[in-house]
PDB file of C-alpha atoms and ligand atoms in Angstrom:
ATOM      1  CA  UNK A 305     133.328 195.256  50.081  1.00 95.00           C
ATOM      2  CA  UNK A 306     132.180 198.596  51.733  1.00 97.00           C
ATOM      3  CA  UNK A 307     129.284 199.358  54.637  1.00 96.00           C
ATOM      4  CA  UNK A 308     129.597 202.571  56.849  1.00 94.00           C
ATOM      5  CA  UNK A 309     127.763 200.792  59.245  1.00 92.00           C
ATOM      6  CA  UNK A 310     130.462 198.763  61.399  1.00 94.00           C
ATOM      7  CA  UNK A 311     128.378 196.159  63.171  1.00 94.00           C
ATOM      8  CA  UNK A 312     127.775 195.107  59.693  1.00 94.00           C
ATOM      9  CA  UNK A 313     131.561 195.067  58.702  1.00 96.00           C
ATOM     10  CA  UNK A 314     132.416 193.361  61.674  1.00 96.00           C
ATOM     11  CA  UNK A 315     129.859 190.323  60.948  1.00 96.00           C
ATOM     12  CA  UNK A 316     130.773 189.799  57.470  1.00 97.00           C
ATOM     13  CA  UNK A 317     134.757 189.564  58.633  1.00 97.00           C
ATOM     14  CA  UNK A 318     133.733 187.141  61.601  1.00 97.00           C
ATOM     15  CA  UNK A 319     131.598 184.767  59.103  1.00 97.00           C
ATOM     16  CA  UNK A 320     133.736 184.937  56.746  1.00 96.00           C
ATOM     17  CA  UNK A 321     136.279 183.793  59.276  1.00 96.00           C
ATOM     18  CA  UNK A 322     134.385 180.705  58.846  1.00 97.00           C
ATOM     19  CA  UNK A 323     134.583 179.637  54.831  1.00 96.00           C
ATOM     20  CA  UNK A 324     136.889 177.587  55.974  1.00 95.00           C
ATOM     21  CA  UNK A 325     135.584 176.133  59.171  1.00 96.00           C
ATOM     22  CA  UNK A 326     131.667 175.545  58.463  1.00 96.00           C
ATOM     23  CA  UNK A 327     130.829 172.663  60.405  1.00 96.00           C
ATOM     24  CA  UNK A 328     132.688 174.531  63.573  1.00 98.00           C
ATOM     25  CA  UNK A 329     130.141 177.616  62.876  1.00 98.00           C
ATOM     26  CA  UNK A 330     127.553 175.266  62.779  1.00 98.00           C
ATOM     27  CA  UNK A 331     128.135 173.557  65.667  1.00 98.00           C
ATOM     28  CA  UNK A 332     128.974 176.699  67.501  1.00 98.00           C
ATOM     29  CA  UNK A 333     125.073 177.869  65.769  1.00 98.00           C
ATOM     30  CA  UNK A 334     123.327 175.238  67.100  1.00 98.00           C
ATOM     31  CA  UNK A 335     124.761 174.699  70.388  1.00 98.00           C
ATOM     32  CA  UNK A 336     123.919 178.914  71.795  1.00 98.00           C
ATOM     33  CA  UNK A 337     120.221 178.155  69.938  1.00 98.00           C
ATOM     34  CA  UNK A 338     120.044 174.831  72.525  1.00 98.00           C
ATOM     35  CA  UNK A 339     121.055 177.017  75.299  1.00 98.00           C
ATOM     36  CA  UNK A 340     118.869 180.266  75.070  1.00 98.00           C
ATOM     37  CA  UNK A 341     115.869 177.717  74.288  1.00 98.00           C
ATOM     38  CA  UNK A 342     115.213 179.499  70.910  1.00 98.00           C
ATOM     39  CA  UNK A 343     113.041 177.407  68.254  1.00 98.00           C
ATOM     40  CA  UNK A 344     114.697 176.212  64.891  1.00 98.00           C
ATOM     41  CA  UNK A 345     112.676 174.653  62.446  1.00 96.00           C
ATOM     42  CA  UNK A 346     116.362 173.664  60.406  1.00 97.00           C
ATOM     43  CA  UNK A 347     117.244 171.390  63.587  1.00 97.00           C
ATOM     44  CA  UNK A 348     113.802 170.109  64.159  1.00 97.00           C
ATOM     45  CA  UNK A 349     113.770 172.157  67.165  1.00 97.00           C
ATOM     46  CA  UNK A 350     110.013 172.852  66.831  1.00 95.00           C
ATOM     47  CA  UNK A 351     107.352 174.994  68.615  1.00 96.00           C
ATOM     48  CA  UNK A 352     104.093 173.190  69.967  1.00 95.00           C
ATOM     49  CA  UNK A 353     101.013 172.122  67.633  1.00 95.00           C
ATOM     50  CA  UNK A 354      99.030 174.043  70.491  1.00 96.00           C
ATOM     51  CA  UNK A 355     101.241 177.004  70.137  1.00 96.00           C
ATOM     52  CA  UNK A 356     100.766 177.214  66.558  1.00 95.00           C
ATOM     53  CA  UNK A 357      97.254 177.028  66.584  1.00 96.00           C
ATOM     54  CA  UNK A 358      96.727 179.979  69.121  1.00 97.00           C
ATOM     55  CA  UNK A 359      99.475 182.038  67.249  1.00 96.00           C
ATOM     56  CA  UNK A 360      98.635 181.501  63.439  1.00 95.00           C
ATOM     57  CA  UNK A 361     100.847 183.892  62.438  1.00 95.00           C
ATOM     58  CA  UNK A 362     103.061 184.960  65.247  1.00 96.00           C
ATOM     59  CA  UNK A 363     103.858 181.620  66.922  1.00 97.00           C
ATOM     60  CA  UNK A 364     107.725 182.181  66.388  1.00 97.00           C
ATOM     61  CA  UNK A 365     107.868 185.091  68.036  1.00 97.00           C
ATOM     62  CA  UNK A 366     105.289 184.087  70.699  1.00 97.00           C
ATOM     63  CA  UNK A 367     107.595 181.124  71.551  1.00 98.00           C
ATOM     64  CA  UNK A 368     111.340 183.042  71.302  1.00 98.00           C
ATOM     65  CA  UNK A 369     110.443 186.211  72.500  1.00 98.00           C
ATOM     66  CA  UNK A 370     111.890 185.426  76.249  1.00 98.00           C
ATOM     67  CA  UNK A 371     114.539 183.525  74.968  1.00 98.00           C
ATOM     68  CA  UNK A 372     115.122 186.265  72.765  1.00 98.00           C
ATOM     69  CA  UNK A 373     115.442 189.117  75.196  1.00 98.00           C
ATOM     70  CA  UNK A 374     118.284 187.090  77.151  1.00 98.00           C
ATOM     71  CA  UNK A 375     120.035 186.495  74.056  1.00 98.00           C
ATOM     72  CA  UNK A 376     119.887 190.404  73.520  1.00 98.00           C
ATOM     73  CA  UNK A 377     120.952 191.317  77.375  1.00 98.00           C
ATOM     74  CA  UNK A 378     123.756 189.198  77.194  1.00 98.00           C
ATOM     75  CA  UNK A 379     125.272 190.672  73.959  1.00 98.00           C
ATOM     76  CA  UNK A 380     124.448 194.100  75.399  1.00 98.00           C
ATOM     77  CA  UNK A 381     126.623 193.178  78.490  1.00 97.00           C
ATOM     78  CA  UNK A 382     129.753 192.103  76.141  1.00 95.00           C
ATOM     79  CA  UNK A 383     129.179 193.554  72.217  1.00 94.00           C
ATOM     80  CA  UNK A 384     132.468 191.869  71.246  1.00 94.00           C
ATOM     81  CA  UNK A 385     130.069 188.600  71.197  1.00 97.00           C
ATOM     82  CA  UNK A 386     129.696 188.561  66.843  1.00 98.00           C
ATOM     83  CA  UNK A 387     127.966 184.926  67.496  1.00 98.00           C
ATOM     84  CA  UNK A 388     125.366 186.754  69.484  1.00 98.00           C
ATOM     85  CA  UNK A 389     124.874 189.343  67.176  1.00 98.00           C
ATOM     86  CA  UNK A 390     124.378 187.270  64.016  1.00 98.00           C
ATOM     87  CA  UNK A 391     121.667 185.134  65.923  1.00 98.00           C
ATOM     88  CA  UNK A 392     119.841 188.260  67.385  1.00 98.00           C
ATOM     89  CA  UNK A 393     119.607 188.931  63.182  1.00 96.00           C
ATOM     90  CA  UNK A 394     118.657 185.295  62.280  1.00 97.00           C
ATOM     91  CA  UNK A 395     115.963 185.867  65.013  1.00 98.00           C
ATOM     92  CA  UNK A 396     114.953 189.535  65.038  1.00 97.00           C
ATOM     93  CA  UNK A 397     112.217 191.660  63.683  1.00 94.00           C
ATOM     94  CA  UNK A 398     113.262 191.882  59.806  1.00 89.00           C
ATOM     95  CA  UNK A 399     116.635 190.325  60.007  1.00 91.00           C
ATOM     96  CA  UNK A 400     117.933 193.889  60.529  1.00 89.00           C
ATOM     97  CA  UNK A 401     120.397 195.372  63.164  1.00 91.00           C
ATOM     98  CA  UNK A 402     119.605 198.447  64.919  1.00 91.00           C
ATOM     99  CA  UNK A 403     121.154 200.202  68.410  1.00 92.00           C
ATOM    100  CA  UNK A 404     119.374 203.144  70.399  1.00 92.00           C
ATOM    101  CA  UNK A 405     121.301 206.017  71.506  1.00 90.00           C
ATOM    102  CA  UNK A 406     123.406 204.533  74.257  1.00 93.00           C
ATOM    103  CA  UNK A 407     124.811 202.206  72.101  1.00 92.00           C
ATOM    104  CA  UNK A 408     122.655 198.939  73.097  1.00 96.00           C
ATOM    105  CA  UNK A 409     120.723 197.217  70.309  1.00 97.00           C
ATOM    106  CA  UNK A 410     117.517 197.323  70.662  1.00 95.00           C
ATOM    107  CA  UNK A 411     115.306 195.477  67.946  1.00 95.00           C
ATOM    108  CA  UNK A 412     112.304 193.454  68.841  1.00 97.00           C
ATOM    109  CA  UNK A 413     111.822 189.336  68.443  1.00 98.00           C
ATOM    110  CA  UNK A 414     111.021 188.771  64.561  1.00 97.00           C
ATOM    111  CA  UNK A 415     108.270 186.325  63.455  1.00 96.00           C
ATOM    112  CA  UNK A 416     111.334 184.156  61.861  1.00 95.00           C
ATOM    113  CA  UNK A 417     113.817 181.133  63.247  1.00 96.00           C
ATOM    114  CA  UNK A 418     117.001 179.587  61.810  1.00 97.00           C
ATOM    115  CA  UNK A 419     115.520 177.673  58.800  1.00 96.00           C
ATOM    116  CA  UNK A 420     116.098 176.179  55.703  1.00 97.00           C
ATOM    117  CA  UNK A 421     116.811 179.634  53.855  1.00 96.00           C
ATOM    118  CA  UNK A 422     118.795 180.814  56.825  1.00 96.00           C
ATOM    119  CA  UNK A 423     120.851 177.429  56.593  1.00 97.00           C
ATOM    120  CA  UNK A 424     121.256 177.463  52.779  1.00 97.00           C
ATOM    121  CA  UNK A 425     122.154 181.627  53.113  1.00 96.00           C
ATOM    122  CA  UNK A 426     124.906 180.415  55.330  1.00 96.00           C
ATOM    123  CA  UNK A 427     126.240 177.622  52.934  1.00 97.00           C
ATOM    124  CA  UNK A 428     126.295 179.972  50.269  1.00 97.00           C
ATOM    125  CA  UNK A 429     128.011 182.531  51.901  1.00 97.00           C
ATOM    126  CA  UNK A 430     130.677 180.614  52.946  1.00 97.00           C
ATOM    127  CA  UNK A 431     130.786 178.653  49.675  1.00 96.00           C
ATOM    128  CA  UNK A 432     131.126 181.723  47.617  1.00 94.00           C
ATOM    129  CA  UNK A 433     133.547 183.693  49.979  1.00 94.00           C
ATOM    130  CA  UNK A 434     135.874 180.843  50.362  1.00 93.00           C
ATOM    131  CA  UNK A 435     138.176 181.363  47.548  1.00 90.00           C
ATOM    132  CA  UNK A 436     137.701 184.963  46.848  1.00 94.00           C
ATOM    133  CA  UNK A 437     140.478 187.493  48.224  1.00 94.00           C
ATOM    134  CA  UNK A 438     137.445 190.226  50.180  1.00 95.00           C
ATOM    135  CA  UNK A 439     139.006 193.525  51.286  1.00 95.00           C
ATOM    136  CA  UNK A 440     136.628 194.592  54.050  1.00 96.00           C
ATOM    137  CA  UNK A 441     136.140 198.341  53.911  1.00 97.00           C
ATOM    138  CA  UNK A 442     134.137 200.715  56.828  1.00 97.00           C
ATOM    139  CA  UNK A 443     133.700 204.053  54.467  1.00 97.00           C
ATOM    140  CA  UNK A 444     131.146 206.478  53.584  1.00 97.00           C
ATOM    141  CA  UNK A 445     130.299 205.603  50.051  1.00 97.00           C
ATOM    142  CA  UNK A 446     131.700 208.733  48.779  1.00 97.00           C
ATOM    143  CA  UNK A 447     134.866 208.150  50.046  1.00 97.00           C
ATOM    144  CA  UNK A 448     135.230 204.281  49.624  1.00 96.00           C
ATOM    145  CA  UNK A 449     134.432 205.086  45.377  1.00 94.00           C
ATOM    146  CA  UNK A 450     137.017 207.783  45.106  1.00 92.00           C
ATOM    147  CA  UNK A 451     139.678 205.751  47.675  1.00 92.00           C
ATOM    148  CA  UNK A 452     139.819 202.766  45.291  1.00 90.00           C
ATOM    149  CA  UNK A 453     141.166 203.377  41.726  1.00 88.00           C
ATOM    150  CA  UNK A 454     138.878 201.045  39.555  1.00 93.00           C
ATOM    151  CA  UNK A 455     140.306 200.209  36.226  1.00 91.00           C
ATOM    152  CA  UNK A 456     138.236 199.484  33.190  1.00 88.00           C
ATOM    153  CA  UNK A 457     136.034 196.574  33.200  1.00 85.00           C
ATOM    154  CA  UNK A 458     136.359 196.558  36.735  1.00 94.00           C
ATOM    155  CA  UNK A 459     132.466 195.790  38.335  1.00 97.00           C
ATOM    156  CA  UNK A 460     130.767 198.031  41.264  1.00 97.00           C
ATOM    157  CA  UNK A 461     127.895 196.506  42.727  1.00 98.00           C
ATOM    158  CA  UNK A 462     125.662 199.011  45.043  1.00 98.00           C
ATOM    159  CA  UNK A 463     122.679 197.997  46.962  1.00 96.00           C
ATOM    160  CA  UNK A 464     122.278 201.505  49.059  1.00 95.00           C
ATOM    161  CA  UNK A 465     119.309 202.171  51.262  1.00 94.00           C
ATOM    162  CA  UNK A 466     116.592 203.326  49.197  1.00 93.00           C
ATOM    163  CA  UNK A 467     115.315 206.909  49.250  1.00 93.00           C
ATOM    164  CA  UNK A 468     111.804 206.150  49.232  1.00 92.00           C
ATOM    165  CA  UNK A 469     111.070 203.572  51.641  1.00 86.00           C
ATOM    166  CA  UNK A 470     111.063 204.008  55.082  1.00 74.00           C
ATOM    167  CA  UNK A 471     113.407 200.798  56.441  1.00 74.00           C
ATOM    168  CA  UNK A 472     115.609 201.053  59.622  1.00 71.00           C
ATOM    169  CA  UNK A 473     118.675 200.912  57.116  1.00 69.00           C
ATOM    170  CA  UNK A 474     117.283 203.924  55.005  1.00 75.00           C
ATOM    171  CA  UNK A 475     117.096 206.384  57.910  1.00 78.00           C
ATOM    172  CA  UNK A 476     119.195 208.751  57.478  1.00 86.00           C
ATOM    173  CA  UNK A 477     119.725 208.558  53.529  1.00 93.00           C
ATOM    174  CA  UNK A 478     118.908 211.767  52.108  1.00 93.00           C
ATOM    175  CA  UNK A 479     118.502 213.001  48.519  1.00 95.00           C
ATOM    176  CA  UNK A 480     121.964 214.701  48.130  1.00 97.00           C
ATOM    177  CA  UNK A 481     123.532 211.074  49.217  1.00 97.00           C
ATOM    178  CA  UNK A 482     121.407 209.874  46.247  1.00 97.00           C
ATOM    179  CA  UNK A 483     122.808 212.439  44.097  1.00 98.00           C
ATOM    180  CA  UNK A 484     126.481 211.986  45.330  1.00 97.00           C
ATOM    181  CA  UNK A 485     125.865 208.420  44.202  1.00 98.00           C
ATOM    182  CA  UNK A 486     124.529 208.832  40.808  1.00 98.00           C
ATOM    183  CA  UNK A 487     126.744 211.563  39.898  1.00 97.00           C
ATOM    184  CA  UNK A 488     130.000 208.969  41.074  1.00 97.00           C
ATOM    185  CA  UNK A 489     128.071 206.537  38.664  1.00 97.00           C
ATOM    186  CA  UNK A 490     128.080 208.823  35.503  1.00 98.00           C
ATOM    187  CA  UNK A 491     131.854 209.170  36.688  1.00 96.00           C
ATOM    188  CA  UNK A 492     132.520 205.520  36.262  1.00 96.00           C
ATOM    189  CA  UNK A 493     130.364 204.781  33.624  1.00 96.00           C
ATOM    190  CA  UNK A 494     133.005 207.523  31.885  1.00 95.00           C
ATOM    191  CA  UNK A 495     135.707 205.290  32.737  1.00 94.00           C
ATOM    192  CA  UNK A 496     134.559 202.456  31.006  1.00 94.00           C
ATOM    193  CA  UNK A 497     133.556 200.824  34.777  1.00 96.00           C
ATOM    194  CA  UNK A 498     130.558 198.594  34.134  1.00 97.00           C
ATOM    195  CA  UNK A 499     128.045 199.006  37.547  1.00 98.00           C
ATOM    196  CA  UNK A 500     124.929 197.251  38.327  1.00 98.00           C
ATOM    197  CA  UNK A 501     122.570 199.383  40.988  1.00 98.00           C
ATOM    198  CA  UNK A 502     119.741 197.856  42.896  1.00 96.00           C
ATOM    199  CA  UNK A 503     117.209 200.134  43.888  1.00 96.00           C
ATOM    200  CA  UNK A 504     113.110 200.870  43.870  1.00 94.00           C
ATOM    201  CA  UNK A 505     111.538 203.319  41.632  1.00 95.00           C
ATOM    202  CA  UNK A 506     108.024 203.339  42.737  1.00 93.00           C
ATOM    203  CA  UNK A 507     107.414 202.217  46.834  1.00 92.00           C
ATOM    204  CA  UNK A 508     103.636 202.500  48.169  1.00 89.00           C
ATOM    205  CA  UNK A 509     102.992 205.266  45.798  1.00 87.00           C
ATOM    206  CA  UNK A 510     106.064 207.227  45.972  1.00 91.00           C
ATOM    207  CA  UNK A 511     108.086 207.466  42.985  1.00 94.00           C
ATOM    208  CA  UNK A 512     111.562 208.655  42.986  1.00 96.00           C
ATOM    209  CA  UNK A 513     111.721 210.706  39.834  1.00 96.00           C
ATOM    210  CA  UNK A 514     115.092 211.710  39.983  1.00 97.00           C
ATOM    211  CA  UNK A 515     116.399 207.999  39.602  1.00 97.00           C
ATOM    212  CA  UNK A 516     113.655 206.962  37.245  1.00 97.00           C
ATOM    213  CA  UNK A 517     114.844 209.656  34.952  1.00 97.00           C
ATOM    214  CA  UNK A 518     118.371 209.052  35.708  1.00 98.00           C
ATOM    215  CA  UNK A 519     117.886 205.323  34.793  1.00 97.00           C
ATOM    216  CA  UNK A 520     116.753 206.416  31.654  1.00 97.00           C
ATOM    217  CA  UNK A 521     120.684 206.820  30.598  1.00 97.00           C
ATOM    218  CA  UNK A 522     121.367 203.398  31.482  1.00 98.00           C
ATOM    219  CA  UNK A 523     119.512 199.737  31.651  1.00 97.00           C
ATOM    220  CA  UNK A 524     116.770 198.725  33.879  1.00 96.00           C
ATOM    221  CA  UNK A 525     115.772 195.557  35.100  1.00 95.00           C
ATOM    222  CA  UNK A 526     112.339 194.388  36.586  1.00 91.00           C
ATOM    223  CA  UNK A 527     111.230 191.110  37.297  1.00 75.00           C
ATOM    224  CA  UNK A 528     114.015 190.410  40.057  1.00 70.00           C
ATOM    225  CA  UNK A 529     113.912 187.361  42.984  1.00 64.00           C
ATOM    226  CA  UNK A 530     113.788 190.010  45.803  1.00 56.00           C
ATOM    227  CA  UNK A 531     114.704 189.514  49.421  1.00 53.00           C
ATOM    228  CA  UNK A 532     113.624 192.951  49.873  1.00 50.00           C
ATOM    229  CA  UNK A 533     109.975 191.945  48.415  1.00 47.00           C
ATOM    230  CA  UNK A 534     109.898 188.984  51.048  1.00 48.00           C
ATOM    231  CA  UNK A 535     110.513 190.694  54.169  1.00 50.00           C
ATOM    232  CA  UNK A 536     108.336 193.147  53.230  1.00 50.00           C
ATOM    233  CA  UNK A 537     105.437 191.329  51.737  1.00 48.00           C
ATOM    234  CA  UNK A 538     102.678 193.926  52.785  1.00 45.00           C
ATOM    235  CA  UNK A 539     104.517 195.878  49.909  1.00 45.00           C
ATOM    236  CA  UNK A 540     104.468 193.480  46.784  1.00 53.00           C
ATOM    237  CA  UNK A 541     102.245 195.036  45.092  1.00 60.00           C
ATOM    238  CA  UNK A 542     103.297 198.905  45.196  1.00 81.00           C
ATOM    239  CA  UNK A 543     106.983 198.191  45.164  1.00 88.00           C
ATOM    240  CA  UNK A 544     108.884 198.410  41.734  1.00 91.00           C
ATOM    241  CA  UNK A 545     112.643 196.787  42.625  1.00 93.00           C
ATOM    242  CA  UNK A 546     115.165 197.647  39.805  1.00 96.00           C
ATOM    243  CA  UNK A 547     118.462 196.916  38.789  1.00 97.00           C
ATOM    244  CA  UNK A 548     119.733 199.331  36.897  1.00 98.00           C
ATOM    245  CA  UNK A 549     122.931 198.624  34.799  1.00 98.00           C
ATOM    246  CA  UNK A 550     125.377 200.120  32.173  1.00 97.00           C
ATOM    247  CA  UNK A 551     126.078 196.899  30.421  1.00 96.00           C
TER     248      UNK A 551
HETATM  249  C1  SAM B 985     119.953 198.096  51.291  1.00 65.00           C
HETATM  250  S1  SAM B 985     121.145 197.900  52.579  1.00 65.00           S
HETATM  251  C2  SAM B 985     122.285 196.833  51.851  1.00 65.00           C
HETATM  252  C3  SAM B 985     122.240 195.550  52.466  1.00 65.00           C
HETATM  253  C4  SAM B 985     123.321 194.608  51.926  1.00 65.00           C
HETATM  254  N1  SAM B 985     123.262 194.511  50.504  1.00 65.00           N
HETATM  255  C5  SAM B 985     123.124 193.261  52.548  1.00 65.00           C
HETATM  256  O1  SAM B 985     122.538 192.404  51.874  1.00 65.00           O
HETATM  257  O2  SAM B 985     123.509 193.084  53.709  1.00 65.00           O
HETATM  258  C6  SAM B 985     121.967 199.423  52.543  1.00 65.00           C
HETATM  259  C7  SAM B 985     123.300 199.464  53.290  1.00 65.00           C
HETATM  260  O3  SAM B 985     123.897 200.744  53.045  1.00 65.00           O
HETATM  261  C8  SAM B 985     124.642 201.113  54.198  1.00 65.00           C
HETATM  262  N2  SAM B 985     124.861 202.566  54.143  1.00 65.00           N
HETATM  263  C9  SAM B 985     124.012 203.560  54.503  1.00 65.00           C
HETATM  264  N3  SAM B 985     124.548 204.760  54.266  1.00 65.00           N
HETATM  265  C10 SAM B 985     125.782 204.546  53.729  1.00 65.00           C
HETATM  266  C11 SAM B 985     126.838 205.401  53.281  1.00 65.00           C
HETATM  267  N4  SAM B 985     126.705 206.728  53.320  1.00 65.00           N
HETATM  268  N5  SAM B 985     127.953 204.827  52.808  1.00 65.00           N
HETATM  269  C12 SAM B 985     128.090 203.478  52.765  1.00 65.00           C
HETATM  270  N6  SAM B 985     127.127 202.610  53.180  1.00 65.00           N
HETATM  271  C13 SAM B 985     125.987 203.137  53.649  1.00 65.00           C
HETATM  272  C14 SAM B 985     123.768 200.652  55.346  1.00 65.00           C
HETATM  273  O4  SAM B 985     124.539 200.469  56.522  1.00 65.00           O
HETATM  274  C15 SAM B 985     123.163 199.349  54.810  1.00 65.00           C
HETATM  275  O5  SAM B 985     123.874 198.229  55.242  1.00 65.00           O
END
């Protein structure tokens, strides 16, 4: 498994740590949300009736946002803290990551607490990772594709940021990295490599024509469960998420 971003490499190791050791992780969860004062709907740990009827739509992050911002200043004072960090992703705006310049992250309270989902993601993770041998790589995509020597009927699954939409992930993706990575697809598709792609082809009215037509070579899949969809609801209807295959 391959991110360039570390933070993110980091995580996945430290949960992962944990396949073995969920009710520890748990515990550990549920004993930093009782401390910072945070909500959880999972653990009953509710917000107000009065709170919820002022904020209709924004009563989590009405009620975490202070609880929040300590949670953030204390893993900006020690960023060895992965516990910290996964919570200030269960909690914050999008369930992304993000640091400013000098190195401190720096998103703002999301409208989200640890529920169901969040649980169940967790159980999942751990369930599926268990048993599976994970080599946890920190490469440029380029480099992590031509590093490891796939053999035929090997799989590659890519989820990269999408060109077209404008998520704090995406920054920074530009049109040649989406060319890099097509052209390393027609590479492995030559090498009898089977590859499934995730991607969007249309995204509030942009199209990206160069994948569309790419895609053309290969299969493409609509109709998916997206994750991407329900962060993002504002965007259901202009957003066309694809998995694109060669199997
Ligand atoms: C759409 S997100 C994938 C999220 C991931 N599937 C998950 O569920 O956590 C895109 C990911 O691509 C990573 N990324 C961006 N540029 C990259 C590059 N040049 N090489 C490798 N990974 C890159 C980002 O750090 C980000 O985590």
């Amino acid at each position: 498994m391959n991110d360039k971003n570390s933070y993110m490499i980091a995580l996945h190791e430290y949960l992962r740590s944990f396949a073995n050791k969920q009710k520890l992780f748990f515990k550990m969860i549920e004993e930093k949300i009782i401390y910072y004062g945070l909500s959880a709907s999972y653990l009953g740990l509710t917000i107000p009736e009065e709170l919820k009827k002022k904020y209709v739509k924004t009563h989590y992050a009405v009620y975490n946002k202070v609880a929040y911002q300590k949670l953030r200043d204390d893993y900006n004072q020690d960023k060895s803290n992965l516990l910290y960090l996964y919570l200030l992703l269960v909690y914050g705006f999008n369930h992304m990551i993000r640091f400013n310049g000098s190195g401190d992250f720096n998103l703002p309270v999301g409208n989200v607490d640890y529920n169901r989902n969040v649980h169940q993601a967790l159980e999942t993770y751990f369930t599926t990772t268990k048993n599976l041998e994970i080599n946890f790589e920190n490469l440029d995509f380029v480099e992590f594709l031509r590093r490891y020597s796939f053999q035929k009927d090997d799989f590659v699954y890519l989820d990269p940021p999408y060109l077209i939409s404008k998520c704090e992930y995406n920054k920074g993706w530009t049109q040649e990295n989406d060319d890099a990575l097509l052209k390393l697809l027609d590479y492995l598709d030559s090498q009898g490599i089977k590859f499934a792609l995730s991607n969007v082809l249309v995204h509030k009215g942009n199209v990206n024509e160069k994948l569309k037509k790419w895609a053309q070579n290969y299969h493409v899949h609509q109709d998916l469960q997206s994750n991407y969809i329900s962060y993002h609801d504002n965007t259901i209807k202009n957003t066309v998420e694809v998995l694109i295959t060669n199997y």
